[in-house]
PDB file of C-alpha atoms in Angstrom:
ATOM      1  CA  MET A1459    -169.114 157.320 315.788  1.00 44.00           C
ATOM      2  CA  GLY A1460    -170.184 154.283 313.798  1.00 49.00           C
ATOM      3  CA  ALA A1461    -170.160 153.708 310.073  1.00 50.00           C
ATOM      4  CA  THR A1462    -172.443 155.660 307.775  1.00 51.00           C
ATOM      5  CA  ALA A1463    -173.137 154.618 304.226  1.00 55.00           C
ATOM      6  CA  SER A1464    -174.739 155.817 301.039  1.00 56.00           C
ATOM      7  CA  LYS A1465    -174.816 155.238 297.331  1.00 58.00           C
ATOM      8  CA  SER A1466    -174.293 158.271 295.133  1.00 50.00           C
ATOM      9  CA  GLY A1467    -174.749 159.100 291.500  1.00 48.00           C
ATOM     10  CA  ASN A1468    -174.399 162.618 290.200  1.00 47.00           C
ATOM     11  CA  GLN A1469    -176.515 164.150 292.945  1.00 46.00           C
ATOM     12  CA  GLU A1470    -175.277 167.075 294.985  1.00 45.00           C
ATOM     13  CA  PRO A1471    -174.285 166.356 298.598  1.00 47.00           C
ATOM     14  CA  ALA A1472    -176.250 167.776 301.511  1.00 48.00           C
ATOM     15  CA  SER A1473    -176.817 171.524 301.495  1.00 45.00           C
ATOM     16  CA  GLY A1474    -174.578 173.729 303.552  1.00 49.00           C
ATOM     17  CA  HIS A1475    -171.372 172.042 302.345  1.00 53.00           C
ATOM     18  CA  ALA A1476    -171.186 173.166 298.741  1.00 54.00           C
ATOM     19  CA  VAL A1477    -167.808 173.426 297.107  1.00 52.00           C
ATOM     20  CA  PRO A1478    -166.859 177.111 296.953  1.00 50.00           C
ATOM     21  CA  LYS A1479    -166.941 178.672 293.517  1.00 51.00           C
ATOM     22  CA  ALA A1480    -164.101 181.069 294.210  1.00 51.00           C
ATOM     23  CA  VAL A1481    -160.551 179.733 294.344  1.00 50.00           C
ATOM     24  CA  ASN A1482    -158.434 181.727 296.745  1.00 73.00           C
ATOM     25  CA  TYR A1483    -155.142 179.931 296.157  1.00 93.00           C
ATOM     26  CA  PRO A1484    -153.610 179.023 292.784  1.00 96.00           C
ATOM     27  CA  THR A1485    -152.236 175.547 292.219  1.00 97.00           C
ATOM     28  CA  LEU A1486    -148.450 175.744 292.171  1.00 98.00           C
ATOM     29  CA  HIS A1487    -146.326 173.286 290.180  1.00 98.00           C
ATOM     30  CA  LYS A1488    -143.144 172.610 292.105  1.00 98.00           C
ATOM     31  CA  THR A1489    -140.162 170.271 292.272  1.00 98.00           C
ATOM     32  CA  VAL A1490    -138.053 169.126 295.212  1.00 98.00           C
ATOM     33  CA  GLU A1491    -134.939 166.933 295.164  1.00 98.00           C
ATOM     34  CA  VAL A1492    -135.128 163.609 297.000  1.00 98.00           C
ATOM     35  CA  ASP A1493    -132.054 161.341 296.900  1.00 96.00           C
ATOM     36  CA  GLY A1494    -130.966 162.862 293.605  1.00 97.00           C
ATOM     37  CA  LEU A1495    -134.433 162.551 292.053  1.00 98.00           C
ATOM     38  CA  ASN A1496    -136.592 165.495 291.082  1.00 98.00           C
ATOM     39  CA  ILE A1497    -140.000 164.889 292.623  1.00 98.00           C
ATOM     40  CA  PHE A1498    -142.697 167.025 291.047  1.00 98.00           C
ATOM     41  CA  TYR A1499    -145.753 168.015 293.039  1.00 98.00           C
ATOM     42  CA  ARG A1500    -148.817 170.208 292.902  1.00 98.00           C
ATOM     43  CA  GLU A1501    -149.505 172.390 295.917  1.00 98.00           C
ATOM     44  CA  ALA A1502    -152.243 174.816 296.873  1.00 98.00           C
ATOM     45  CA  GLY A1503    -153.966 176.293 299.883  1.00 97.00           C
ATOM     46  CA  PRO A1504    -152.954 178.034 303.095  1.00 95.00           C
ATOM     47  CA  LYS A1505    -149.710 176.775 304.617  1.00 93.00           C
ATOM     48  CA  ASN A1506    -151.264 176.809 308.092  1.00 93.00           C
ATOM     49  CA  GLY A1507    -154.357 174.872 307.026  1.00 94.00           C
ATOM     50  CA  PRO A1508    -155.092 171.178 307.605  1.00 96.00           C
ATOM     51  CA  VAL A1509    -152.938 169.145 305.231  1.00 98.00           C
ATOM     52  CA  ILE A1510    -154.260 166.659 302.682  1.00 98.00           C
ATOM     53  CA  LEU A1511    -151.651 164.525 300.901  1.00 98.00           C
ATOM     54  CA  LEU A1512    -153.016 163.111 297.631  1.00 99.00           C
ATOM     55  CA  LEU A1513    -151.427 159.865 296.394  1.00 98.00           C
ATOM     56  CA  HIS A1514    -152.174 158.973 292.790  1.00 98.00           C
ATOM     57  CA  GLY A1515    -152.803 155.689 291.017  1.00 98.00           C
ATOM     58  CA  PHE A1516    -151.671 153.900 287.864  1.00 98.00           C
ATOM     59  CA  PRO A1517    -151.104 154.857 285.099  1.00 97.00           C
ATOM     60  CA  THR A1518    -151.593 158.488 285.957  1.00 98.00           C
ATOM     61  CA  SER A1519    -149.937 161.080 288.194  1.00 98.00           C
ATOM     62  CA  SER A1520    -150.881 164.159 290.221  1.00 98.00           C
ATOM     63  CA  HIS A1521    -152.712 165.146 287.032  1.00 98.00           C
ATOM     64  CA  MET A1522    -155.653 163.079 288.322  1.00 98.00           C
ATOM     65  CA  PHE A1523    -156.087 165.641 291.130  1.00 98.00           C
ATOM     66  CA  ARG A1524    -155.948 168.749 288.924  1.00 98.00           C
ATOM     67  CA  ASN A1525    -159.661 169.493 289.473  1.00 97.00           C
ATOM     68  CA  LEU A1526    -159.932 168.316 293.083  1.00 98.00           C
ATOM     69  CA  ILE A1527    -157.132 170.542 294.369  1.00 98.00           C
ATOM     70  CA  PRO A1528    -158.847 173.890 293.654  1.00 96.00           C
ATOM     71  CA  GLN A1529    -162.071 172.548 295.183  1.00 96.00           C
ATOM     72  CA  LEU A1530    -160.278 172.026 298.502  1.00 97.00           C
ATOM     73  CA  SER A1531    -157.592 174.690 298.536  1.00 96.00           C
ATOM     74  CA  ASP A1532    -159.633 177.582 299.922  1.00 94.00           C
ATOM     75  CA  ARG A1533    -158.737 176.361 303.426  1.00 92.00           C
ATOM     76  CA  PHE A1534    -156.873 173.044 303.129  1.00 96.00           C
ATOM     77  CA  HIS A1535    -153.162 172.791 302.376  1.00 97.00           C
ATOM     78  CA  VAL A1536    -153.182 170.251 299.550  1.00 98.00           C
ATOM     79  CA  LEU A1537    -150.141 168.498 298.060  1.00 98.00           C
ATOM     80  CA  ALA A1538    -150.002 165.852 295.317  1.00 98.00           C
ATOM     81  CA  PRO A1539    -146.590 164.383 294.388  1.00 99.00           C
ATOM     82  CA  ASP A1540    -145.694 162.280 291.345  1.00 98.00           C
ATOM     83  CA  TYR A1541    -143.861 159.030 292.110  1.00 98.00           C
ATOM     84  CA  PRO A1542    -140.527 158.329 290.387  1.00 98.00           C
ATOM     85  CA  GLY A1543    -141.285 157.111 286.868  1.00 98.00           C
ATOM     86  CA  PHE A1544    -144.639 158.918 286.768  1.00 98.00           C
ATOM     87  CA  GLY A1545    -145.835 162.329 285.659  1.00 98.00           C
ATOM     88  CA  ASN A1546    -143.222 165.066 285.805  1.00 98.00           C
ATOM     89  CA  SER A1547    -140.939 163.406 288.367  1.00 98.00           C
ATOM     90  CA  SER A1548    -137.587 161.891 287.433  1.00 98.00           C
ATOM     91  CA  MET A1549    -137.738 158.633 285.520  1.00 98.00           C
ATOM     92  CA  PRO A1550    -134.544 156.697 286.272  1.00 98.00           C
ATOM     93  CA  THR A1551    -134.220 153.391 284.448  1.00 98.00           C
ATOM     94  CA  VAL A1552    -134.811 150.062 286.169  1.00 98.00           C
ATOM     95  CA  ASP A1553    -131.016 149.728 286.393  1.00 98.00           C
ATOM     96  CA  GLU A1554    -130.724 153.069 288.175  1.00 98.00           C
ATOM     97  CA  PHE A1555    -133.648 152.734 290.605  1.00 98.00           C
ATOM     98  CA  THR A1556    -135.374 149.678 292.057  1.00 98.00           C
ATOM     99  CA  TYR A1557    -139.058 150.153 291.339  1.00 98.00           C
ATOM    100  CA  THR A1558    -140.840 148.539 294.260  1.00 98.00           C
ATOM    101  CA  PHE A1559    -143.671 149.789 296.420  1.00 98.00           C
ATOM    102  CA  ASP A1560    -141.284 149.771 299.359  1.00 98.00           C
ATOM    103  CA  ASN A1561    -139.034 152.204 297.517  1.00 98.00           C
ATOM    104  CA  LEU A1562    -141.883 154.393 296.294  1.00 98.00           C
ATOM    105  CA  ALA A1563    -143.013 154.737 299.899  1.00 98.00           C
ATOM    106  CA  ILE A1564    -139.456 155.573 301.009  1.00 98.00           C
ATOM    107  CA  VAL A1565    -139.243 158.337 298.396  1.00 98.00           C
ATOM    108  CA  ILE A1566    -142.616 159.786 299.393  1.00 98.00           C
ATOM    109  CA  GLU A1567    -141.708 159.639 303.081  1.00 98.00           C
ATOM    110  CA  LYS A1568    -138.532 161.592 302.329  1.00 98.00           C
ATOM    111  CA  PHE A1569    -140.600 163.980 300.220  1.00 98.00           C
ATOM    112  CA  ILE A1570    -142.888 164.532 303.220  1.00 98.00           C
ATOM    113  CA  LYS A1571    -139.895 165.392 305.385  1.00 98.00           C
ATOM    114  CA  LYS A1572    -138.400 167.651 302.706  1.00 97.00           C
ATOM    115  CA  VAL A1573    -141.553 169.754 302.352  1.00 98.00           C
ATOM    116  CA  GLY A1574    -142.022 169.873 306.123  1.00 97.00           C
ATOM    117  CA  LEU A1575    -145.294 168.046 306.721  1.00 98.00           C
ATOM    118  CA  LYS A1576    -145.856 167.010 310.337  1.00 96.00           C
ATOM    119  CA  SER A1577    -149.355 165.529 310.125  1.00 97.00           C
ATOM    120  CA  TYR A1578    -151.877 165.087 307.350  1.00 98.00           C
ATOM    121  CA  SER A1579    -154.920 163.349 305.960  1.00 98.00           C
ATOM    122  CA  LEU A1580    -154.053 160.778 303.305  1.00 98.00           C
ATOM    123  CA  TYR A1581    -156.013 160.369 300.058  1.00 98.00           C
ATOM    124  CA  LEU A1582    -155.314 156.838 298.818  1.00 98.00           C
ATOM    125  CA  MET A1583    -156.205 155.719 295.309  1.00 98.00           C
ATOM    126  CA  ASP A1584    -155.023 152.593 293.429  1.00 98.00           C
ATOM    127  CA  TYR A1585    -151.194 152.564 293.747  1.00 98.00           C
ATOM    128  CA  GLY A1586    -151.592 155.263 296.385  1.00 98.00           C
ATOM    129  CA  ALA A1587    -153.030 152.673 298.783  1.00 98.00           C
ATOM    130  CA  PRO A1588    -149.911 150.478 299.119  1.00 98.00           C
ATOM    131  CA  VAL A1589    -147.732 153.581 299.231  1.00 98.00           C
ATOM    132  CA  GLY A1590    -149.952 155.328 301.769  1.00 98.00           C
ATOM    133  CA  PHE A1591    -150.525 152.359 304.050  1.00 98.00           C
ATOM    134  CA  ARG A1592    -146.772 151.927 304.345  1.00 98.00           C
ATOM    135  CA  LEU A1593    -146.549 155.568 305.435  1.00 98.00           C
ATOM    136  CA  ALA A1594    -149.369 155.115 307.931  1.00 98.00           C
ATOM    137  CA  VAL A1595    -147.898 151.976 309.489  1.00 98.00           C
ATOM    138  CA  ASN A1596    -144.469 153.583 309.792  1.00 97.00           C
ATOM    139  CA  HIS A1597    -145.799 156.811 311.333  1.00 98.00           C
ATOM    140  CA  PRO A1598    -149.341 156.364 312.671  1.00 98.00           C
ATOM    141  CA  GLU A1599    -148.944 159.503 314.777  1.00 97.00           C
ATOM    142  CA  ARG A1600    -148.894 161.614 311.614  1.00 97.00           C
ATOM    143  CA  ILE A1601    -152.196 160.394 310.196  1.00 98.00           C
ATOM    144  CA  GLU A1602    -155.170 162.653 310.883  1.00 97.00           C
ATOM    145  CA  SER A1603    -157.603 160.756 308.657  1.00 98.00           C
ATOM    146  CA  LEU A1604    -157.833 158.527 305.598  1.00 98.00           C
ATOM    147  CA  ILE A1605    -159.744 159.203 302.390  1.00 98.00           C
ATOM    148  CA  ILE A1606    -159.898 155.999 300.342  1.00 98.00           C
ATOM    149  CA  GLN A1607    -161.024 155.977 296.723  1.00 98.00           C
ATOM    150  CA  ASN A1608    -160.672 152.597 295.003  1.00 98.00           C
ATOM    151  CA  GLY A1609    -157.622 151.727 297.083  1.00 98.00           C
ATOM    152  CA  ASN A1610    -157.311 148.087 298.128  1.00 98.00           C
ATOM    153  CA  ALA A1611    -156.130 146.521 301.396  1.00 98.00           C
ATOM    154  CA  TYR A1612    -158.064 143.221 301.377  1.00 98.00           C
ATOM    155  CA  GLU A1613    -157.862 139.969 299.424  1.00 96.00           C
ATOM    156  CA  GLU A1614    -161.570 140.318 298.626  1.00 97.00           C
ATOM    157  CA  GLY A1615    -160.683 143.279 296.414  1.00 96.00           C
ATOM    158  CA  LEU A1616    -158.451 141.323 294.020  1.00 97.00           C
ATOM    159  CA  ARG A1617    -160.794 139.451 291.699  1.00 96.00           C
ATOM    160  CA  GLU A1618    -160.813 138.227 288.078  1.00 96.00           C
ATOM    161  CA  PHE A1619    -158.930 141.229 286.717  1.00 97.00           C
ATOM    162  CA  TRP A1620    -155.854 140.171 288.680  1.00 98.00           C
ATOM    163  CA  LYS A1621    -155.504 136.622 287.317  1.00 97.00           C
ATOM    164  CA  PRO A1622    -152.737 137.453 284.784  1.00 97.00           C
ATOM    165  CA  PHE A1623    -150.950 139.492 287.453  1.00 98.00           C
ATOM    166  CA  ARG A1624    -151.052 136.581 289.878  1.00 98.00           C
ATOM    167  CA  ALA A1625    -149.544 134.375 287.173  1.00 97.00           C
ATOM    168  CA  TYR A1626    -146.696 136.876 286.802  1.00 98.00           C
ATOM    169  CA  TRP A1627    -146.126 137.055 290.565  1.00 98.00           C
ATOM    170  CA  GLU A1628    -145.890 133.272 290.717  1.00 97.00           C
ATOM    171  CA  ASP A1629    -143.756 132.814 287.606  1.00 97.00           C
ATOM    172  CA  ARG A1630    -141.899 135.862 286.287  1.00 96.00           C
ATOM    173  CA  THR A1631    -141.426 134.646 282.733  1.00 96.00           C
ATOM    174  CA  THR A1632    -141.240 136.595 279.491  1.00 95.00           C
ATOM    175  CA  GLU A1633    -144.480 134.952 278.411  1.00 95.00           C
ATOM    176  CA  ASN A1634    -146.326 136.133 281.515  1.00 97.00           C
ATOM    177  CA  ALA A1635    -144.823 139.608 281.138  1.00 96.00           C
ATOM    178  CA  VAL A1636    -146.002 139.861 277.539  1.00 95.00           C
ATOM    179  CA  ALA A1637    -149.536 139.085 278.698  1.00 95.00           C
ATOM    180  CA  LEU A1638    -149.407 142.162 280.939  1.00 97.00           C
ATOM    181  CA  GLU A1639    -148.064 144.522 278.278  1.00 95.00           C
ATOM    182  CA  ALA A1640    -151.597 144.829 276.920  1.00 95.00           C
ATOM    183  CA  PHE A1641    -152.415 146.871 280.032  1.00 97.00           C
ATOM    184  CA  LEU A1642    -149.872 149.470 278.898  1.00 98.00           C
ATOM    185  CA  ASN A1643    -151.503 150.233 275.552  1.00 98.00           C
ATOM    186  CA  LEU A1644    -153.751 153.163 274.674  1.00 98.00           C
ATOM    187  CA  SER A1645    -156.921 151.099 274.492  1.00 98.00           C
ATOM    188  CA  ALA A1646    -156.363 149.801 278.030  1.00 98.00           C
ATOM    189  CA  THR A1647    -155.541 153.261 279.351  1.00 98.00           C
ATOM    190  CA  LYS A1648    -158.715 154.687 277.822  1.00 98.00           C
ATOM    191  CA  TRP A1649    -160.719 151.739 279.215  1.00 98.00           C
ATOM    192  CA  GLN A1650    -159.595 152.562 282.748  1.00 98.00           C
ATOM    193  CA  TYR A1651    -161.170 155.999 282.418  1.00 98.00           C
ATOM    194  CA  THR A1652    -164.356 155.047 280.566  1.00 98.00           C
ATOM    195  CA  HIS A1653    -165.437 151.631 281.837  1.00 98.00           C
ATOM    196  CA  GLY A1654    -168.282 151.793 284.308  1.00 98.00           C
ATOM    197  CA  VAL A1655    -168.979 155.513 283.966  1.00 98.00           C
ATOM    198  CA  ARG A1656    -172.454 156.949 283.494  1.00 98.00           C
ATOM    199  CA  ASP A1657    -171.517 159.101 280.498  1.00 97.00           C
ATOM    200  CA  PRO A1658    -168.296 158.395 278.573  1.00 97.00           C
ATOM    201  CA  GLU A1659    -168.679 161.728 276.754  1.00 97.00           C
ATOM    202  CA  ALA A1660    -168.189 163.497 280.104  1.00 96.00           C
ATOM    203  CA  ILE A1661    -164.658 162.065 280.404  1.00 98.00           C
ATOM    204  CA  SER A1662    -161.951 164.162 278.774  1.00 97.00           C
ATOM    205  CA  PRO A1663    -159.672 162.254 276.361  1.00 98.00           C
ATOM    206  CA  ASP A1664    -156.832 164.411 277.697  1.00 97.00           C
ATOM    207  CA  ASN A1665    -156.678 161.910 280.567  1.00 98.00           C
ATOM    208  CA  TRP A1666    -155.643 158.863 278.591  1.00 98.00           C
ATOM    209  CA  LEU A1667    -153.632 160.824 276.031  1.00 98.00           C
ATOM    210  CA  VAL A1668    -151.498 162.442 278.755  1.00 98.00           C
ATOM    211  CA  ASP A1669    -151.044 159.143 280.570  1.00 98.00           C
ATOM    212  CA  GLN A1670    -150.221 157.240 277.400  1.00 98.00           C
ATOM    213  CA  TYR A1671    -147.649 159.787 276.299  1.00 98.00           C
ATOM    214  CA  LEU A1672    -145.812 159.193 279.570  1.00 98.00           C
ATOM    215  CA  LEU A1673    -146.222 155.407 279.431  1.00 98.00           C
ATOM    216  CA  ASP A1674    -144.719 155.399 275.924  1.00 98.00           C
ATOM    217  CA  ARG A1675    -141.463 157.046 277.006  1.00 98.00           C
ATOM    218  CA  THR A1676    -138.416 154.899 276.342  1.00 98.00           C
ATOM    219  CA  GLY A1677    -137.851 152.629 279.329  1.00 98.00           C
ATOM    220  CA  ASN A1678    -141.185 153.284 281.003  1.00 98.00           C
ATOM    221  CA  ARG A1679    -142.702 149.930 280.075  1.00 97.00           C
ATOM    222  CA  ASP A1680    -139.885 148.201 281.927  1.00 98.00           C
ATOM    223  CA  ILE A1681    -140.675 150.397 284.933  1.00 98.00           C
ATOM    224  CA  GLN A1682    -144.360 149.524 284.848  1.00 98.00           C
ATOM    225  CA  LEU A1683    -143.695 145.798 284.477  1.00 98.00           C
ATOM    226  CA  GLN A1684    -141.397 145.986 287.492  1.00 98.00           C
ATOM    227  CA  LEU A1685    -144.191 147.623 289.489  1.00 98.00           C
ATOM    228  CA  PHE A1686    -146.725 145.086 288.207  1.00 98.00           C
ATOM    229  CA  TYR A1687    -144.466 142.418 289.689  1.00 98.00           C
ATOM    230  CA  SER A1688    -143.890 144.378 292.901  1.00 98.00           C
ATOM    231  CA  TYR A1689    -147.630 144.736 293.426  1.00 98.00           C
ATOM    232  CA  GLY A1690    -147.609 141.109 294.522  1.00 98.00           C
ATOM    233  CA  SER A1691    -145.448 142.149 297.484  1.00 97.00           C
ATOM    234  CA  ASN A1692    -148.378 144.135 298.879  1.00 98.00           C
ATOM    235  CA  LEU A1693    -150.577 141.153 299.660  1.00 98.00           C
ATOM    236  CA  PRO A1694    -148.449 139.866 302.567  1.00 98.00           C
ATOM    237  CA  HIS A1695    -148.751 143.359 304.084  1.00 98.00           C
ATOM    238  CA  TYR A1696    -152.553 143.309 304.128  1.00 98.00           C
ATOM    239  CA  PRO A1697    -152.795 141.779 307.649  1.00 98.00           C
ATOM    240  CA  GLN A1698    -150.416 144.470 308.962  1.00 98.00           C
ATOM    241  CA  TRP A1699    -152.427 147.264 307.330  1.00 98.00           C
ATOM    242  CA  GLN A1700    -155.672 145.845 308.685  1.00 98.00           C
ATOM    243  CA  ALA A1701    -154.126 145.585 312.155  1.00 98.00           C
ATOM    244  CA  TYR A1702    -153.149 149.260 311.861  1.00 98.00           C
ATOM    245  CA  LEU A1703    -156.755 150.164 311.074  1.00 98.00           C
ATOM    246  CA  ARG A1704    -158.082 148.164 314.027  1.00 98.00           C
ATOM    247  CA  LYS A1705    -155.534 149.525 316.488  1.00 98.00           C
ATOM    248  CA  TYR A1706    -155.469 153.207 315.576  1.00 98.00           C
ATOM    249  CA  GLN A1707    -159.005 153.602 314.193  1.00 97.00           C
ATOM    250  CA  PRO A1708    -158.228 156.555 311.913  1.00 97.00           C
ATOM    251  CA  ALA A1709    -161.311 158.515 310.901  1.00 97.00           C
ATOM    252  CA  THR A1710    -161.909 157.232 307.371  1.00 98.00           C
ATOM    253  CA  LEU A1711    -163.960 158.382 304.403  1.00 98.00           C
ATOM    254  CA  ILE A1712    -164.571 155.896 301.589  1.00 98.00           C
ATOM    255  CA  VAL A1713    -165.654 157.361 298.240  1.00 98.00           C
ATOM    256  CA  TRP A1714    -165.473 154.396 295.867  1.00 98.00           C
ATOM    257  CA  GLY A1715    -166.434 154.058 292.204  1.00 98.00           C
ATOM    258  CA  GLU A1716    -168.550 150.916 292.484  1.00 98.00           C
ATOM    259  CA  HIS A1717    -168.311 149.871 288.813  1.00 98.00           C
ATOM    260  CA  ASP A1718    -164.518 149.613 288.876  1.00 98.00           C
ATOM    261  CA  LYS A1719    -163.335 146.254 287.483  1.00 97.00           C
ATOM    262  CA  ILE A1720    -159.787 146.729 288.781  1.00 98.00           C
ATOM    263  CA  PHE A1721    -160.669 147.483 292.398  1.00 98.00           C
ATOM    264  CA  PRO A1722    -164.338 146.501 292.647  1.00 97.00           C
ATOM    265  CA  ALA A1723    -166.678 147.332 295.493  1.00 97.00           C
ATOM    266  CA  GLU A1724    -165.900 143.942 297.075  1.00 97.00           C
ATOM    267  CA  GLY A1725    -162.672 145.604 298.217  1.00 98.00           C
ATOM    268  CA  ALA A1726    -164.483 148.511 299.842  1.00 98.00           C
ATOM    269  CA  TYR A1727    -166.825 146.612 302.154  1.00 98.00           C
ATOM    270  CA  PRO A1728    -164.140 144.863 304.270  1.00 98.00           C
ATOM    271  CA  TYR A1729    -163.038 148.225 305.669  1.00 98.00           C
ATOM    272  CA  LYS A1730    -166.289 148.101 307.658  1.00 98.00           C
ATOM    273  CA  ARG A1731    -164.929 145.111 309.588  1.00 97.00           C
ATOM    274  CA  ASP A1732    -161.948 146.997 310.936  1.00 98.00           C
ATOM    275  CA  LEU A1733    -163.057 150.619 311.234  1.00 98.00           C
ATOM    276  CA  GLN A1734    -165.523 152.071 313.701  1.00 95.00           C
ATOM    277  CA  ASN A1735    -165.254 155.738 312.651  1.00 94.00           C
ATOM    278  CA  LEU A1736    -166.133 155.255 308.993  1.00 97.00           C
ATOM    279  CA  GLU A1737    -168.167 157.165 306.423  1.00 97.00           C
ATOM    280  CA  PHE A1738    -168.903 154.949 303.413  1.00 98.00           C
ATOM    281  CA  HIS A1739    -170.082 156.027 299.955  1.00 98.00           C
ATOM    282  CA  LEU A1740    -170.352 153.964 296.777  1.00 98.00           C
ATOM    283  CA  LEU A1741    -170.461 156.212 293.727  1.00 98.00           C
ATOM    284  CA  ASN A1742    -172.230 155.343 290.492  1.00 98.00           C
ATOM    285  CA  THR A1743    -169.065 155.527 288.377  1.00 98.00           C
ATOM    286  CA  GLY A1744    -165.855 153.711 287.510  1.00 98.00           C
ATOM    287  CA  HIS A1745    -162.169 153.468 288.446  1.00 98.00           C
ATOM    288  CA  PHE A1746    -161.225 157.149 288.131  1.00 98.00           C
ATOM    289  CA  ALA A1747    -164.212 158.395 290.096  1.00 98.00           C
ATOM    290  CA  LEU A1748    -162.892 161.958 290.292  1.00 98.00           C
ATOM    291  CA  GLU A1749    -163.481 162.423 286.571  1.00 98.00           C
ATOM    292  CA  GLU A1750    -167.238 162.007 286.853  1.00 97.00           C
ATOM    293  CA  ASP A1751    -167.945 162.694 290.518  1.00 98.00           C
ATOM    294  CA  GLY A1752    -165.153 165.073 291.491  1.00 98.00           C
ATOM    295  CA  MET A1753    -167.488 167.722 292.929  1.00 97.00           C
ATOM    296  CA  VAL A1754    -169.389 165.095 294.915  1.00 98.00           C
ATOM    297  CA  ILE A1755    -166.134 163.691 296.325  1.00 98.00           C
ATOM    298  CA  ALA A1756    -164.822 167.169 297.162  1.00 98.00           C
ATOM    299  CA  ALA A1757    -167.987 168.013 299.082  1.00 98.00           C
ATOM    300  CA  HIS A1758    -167.850 164.686 300.940  1.00 98.00           C
ATOM    301  CA  ILE A1759    -164.241 165.426 301.917  1.00 98.00           C
ATOM    302  CA  ARG A1760    -165.043 168.919 303.169  1.00 96.00           C
ATOM    303  CA  ARG A1761    -168.006 167.762 305.231  1.00 96.00           C
ATOM    304  CA  PHE A1762    -166.133 164.718 306.541  1.00 97.00           C
ATOM    305  CA  LEU A1763    -163.149 166.750 307.716  1.00 95.00           C
ATOM    306  CA  ASP A1764    -165.423 169.394 309.188  1.00 90.00           C
ATOM    307  CA  THR A1765    -167.502 166.805 311.054  1.00 87.00           C
ATOM    308  CA  ARG A1766    -164.421 165.046 312.418  1.00 77.00           C
ATOM    309  CA  LYS A1767    -162.874 168.416 313.233  1.00 61.00           C
ATOM    310  CA  VAL A1768    -159.597 167.283 311.671  1.00 48.00           C
ATOM    311  CA  ALA A1769    -157.258 170.174 312.327  1.00 41.00           C
ATOM    312  CA  HIS A1770    -153.629 170.826 311.570  1.00 41.00           C
ATOM    313  CA  LYS A1771    -151.490 169.713 314.513  1.00 40.00           C
TER     314      LYS A1771
END
């Protein structure tokens, strides 16, 4: 099947695939130990259903999926972990844990083993992309499909926003670090949720207040600066991730907020070069597209997985 594409605003998806109003499974809030760390996760849905693993972005946590999970959990087994240093998971200091994307992926891979997942669809957003692509490359046999929402794997997707980050990757000085600390303040956190949306009043302030509370914990800024630096380590992996896409051709759904300044739509289009079985949607919203178009995204996911007949192996 070739690529399909559309642009979406707040319209409802095609009839016959509406999100169910009744929720049959409650969202459970659980913790599992991984290498001495408590990894928090949200879980819902039938244990024998097709699995969707939701990987969150910065500066949030599984909290970003709080509304999506009940829209999928009537028949999908949905799990959303918090990375170390995020959400309700353990937050070891930078002296106690090396905060790199390699290590985040290692923790999540061990989490996957601990909770007993054999195969799954991956939802990749923001930081979830470098974590998830590492998982996919390491175990392509486990990946049933990809759902990509503002998750980058191409140089074209790193534009003007990333200039101060590139300076930090090239020269890790105190001066360059200070320039990035502005991205850890409340105004920047709120901006991530409100820039590019159709209606800022539709976005709950609970989002940035919850995230900022966690960012402001003692030691967390050091953690985030370490990950800002480690993000530069992802770029050399892009050719490997693209080769994975070309070789294995995972069925892929793109649901991308096209007004995102962090991961703009220029990063979405290159997936068309490498994927043959692709459904492509640009949404008329910003970085955290689930906040404004969560029901649209949920319906796209349900139809996409139904059409591809992705089933639990």
